Short mmCIF file of C-alpha atoms in Angstrom, two decimals:
data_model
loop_
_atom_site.label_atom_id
_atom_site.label_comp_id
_atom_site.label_asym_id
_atom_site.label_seq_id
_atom_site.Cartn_x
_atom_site.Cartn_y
_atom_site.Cartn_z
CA UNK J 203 0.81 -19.36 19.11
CA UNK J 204 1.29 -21.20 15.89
CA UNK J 205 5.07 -21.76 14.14
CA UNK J 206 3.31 -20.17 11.41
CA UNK J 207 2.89 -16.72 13.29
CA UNK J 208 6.48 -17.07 15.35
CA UNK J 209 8.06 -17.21 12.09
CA UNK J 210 6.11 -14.85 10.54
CA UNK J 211 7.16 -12.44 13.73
CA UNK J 212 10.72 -13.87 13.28
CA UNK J 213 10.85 -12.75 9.92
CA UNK J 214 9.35 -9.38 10.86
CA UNK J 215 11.91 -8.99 13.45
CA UNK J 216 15.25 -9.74 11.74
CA UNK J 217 13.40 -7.30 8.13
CA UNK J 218 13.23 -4.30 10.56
CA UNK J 219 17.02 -4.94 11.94
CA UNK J 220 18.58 -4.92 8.66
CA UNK J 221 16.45 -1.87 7.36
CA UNK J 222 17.50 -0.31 10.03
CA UNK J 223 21.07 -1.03 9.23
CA UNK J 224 20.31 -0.53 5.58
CA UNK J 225 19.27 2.68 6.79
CA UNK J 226 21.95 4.10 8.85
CA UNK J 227 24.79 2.90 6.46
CA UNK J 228 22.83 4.93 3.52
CA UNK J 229 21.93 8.16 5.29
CA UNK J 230 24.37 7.90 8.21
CA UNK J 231 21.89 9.32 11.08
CA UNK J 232 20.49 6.91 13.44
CA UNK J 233 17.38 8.97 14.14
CA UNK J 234 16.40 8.31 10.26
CA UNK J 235 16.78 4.50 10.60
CA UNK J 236 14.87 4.69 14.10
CA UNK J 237 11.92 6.66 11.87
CA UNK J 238 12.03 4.78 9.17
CA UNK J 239 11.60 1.56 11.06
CA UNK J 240 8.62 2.90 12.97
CA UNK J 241 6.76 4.17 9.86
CA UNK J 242 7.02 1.04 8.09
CA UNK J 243 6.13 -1.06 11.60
CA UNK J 244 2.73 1.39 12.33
CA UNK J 245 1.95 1.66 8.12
CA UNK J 246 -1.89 -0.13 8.48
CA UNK J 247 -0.57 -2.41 5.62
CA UNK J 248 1.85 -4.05 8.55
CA UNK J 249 -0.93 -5.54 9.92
CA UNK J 250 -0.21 -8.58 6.82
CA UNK J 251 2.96 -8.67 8.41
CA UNK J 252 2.27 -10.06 11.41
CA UNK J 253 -0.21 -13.06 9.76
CA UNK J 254 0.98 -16.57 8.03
CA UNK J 255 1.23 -14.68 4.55
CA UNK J 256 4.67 -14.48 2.84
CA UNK J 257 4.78 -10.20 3.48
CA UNK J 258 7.38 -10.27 6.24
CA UNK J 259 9.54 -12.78 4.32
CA UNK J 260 9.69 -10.69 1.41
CA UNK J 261 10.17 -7.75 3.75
CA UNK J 262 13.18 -9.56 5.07
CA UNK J 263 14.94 -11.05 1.83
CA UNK J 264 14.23 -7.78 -0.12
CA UNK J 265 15.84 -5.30 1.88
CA UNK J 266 19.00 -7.96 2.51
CA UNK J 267 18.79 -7.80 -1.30
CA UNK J 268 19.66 -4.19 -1.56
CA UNK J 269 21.96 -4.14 1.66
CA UNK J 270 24.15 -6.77 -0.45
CA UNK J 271 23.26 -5.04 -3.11
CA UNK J 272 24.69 -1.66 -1.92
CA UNK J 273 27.71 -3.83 -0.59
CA UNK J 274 28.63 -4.70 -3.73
CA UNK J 275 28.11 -8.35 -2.78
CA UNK J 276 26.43 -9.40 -5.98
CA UNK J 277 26.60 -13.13 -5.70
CA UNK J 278 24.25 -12.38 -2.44
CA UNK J 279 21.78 -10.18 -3.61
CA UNK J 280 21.23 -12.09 -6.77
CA UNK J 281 20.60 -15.48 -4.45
CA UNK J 282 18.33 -13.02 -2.08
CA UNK J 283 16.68 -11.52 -5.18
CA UNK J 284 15.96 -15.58 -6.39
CA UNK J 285 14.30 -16.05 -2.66
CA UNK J 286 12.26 -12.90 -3.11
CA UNK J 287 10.81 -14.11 -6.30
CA UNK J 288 9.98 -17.53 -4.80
CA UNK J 289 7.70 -15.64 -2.20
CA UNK J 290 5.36 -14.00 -5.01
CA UNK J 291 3.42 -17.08 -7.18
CA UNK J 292 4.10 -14.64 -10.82
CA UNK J 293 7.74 -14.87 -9.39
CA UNK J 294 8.00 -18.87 -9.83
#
């Protein structure tokens, strides 16, 4: 398997762990997060997640974006929200 791929699974891996904590901080049911996670792991587009495109890295920085966010770390999800905007080319 390619470093491409791994870190595209990587990526993939640690985006579904903090939606999942993103999640169950918000709505405060564990069942939710646990749903949530699925849906957005068996959506067809998730098949793009699991190729050497930039989806799973966005997956990842976005939704540590809006955990900081929601943390009311602001310094951190304005540095995440620069990384997310690196990943799209009408971002740079």
């Amino acid at each position: 398997m390619g470093r491409g791929v791994v870190l595209s699974y990587s990526c993939l891996f640690l985006g579904l762990v903090a939606l999942h904590r993103l999640t169950s901080t918000r709505f405060g049911d564990r069942e939710t997060a646990r749903r949530t996670v699925l849906y957005v792991a068996v959506f067809p587009f998730a098949f793009f997640f699991t190729m050497v495109y930039t989806e799973s890295l966005f997956l990842c920085l976005s939704v540590s974006a809006v955990a900081a966010a929601t943390a009311s770390r602001w310094g951190l999800a304005g540095a995440l929200g620069f990384l997310v905007a690196l990943t799209r080319p009408n971002g740079c």
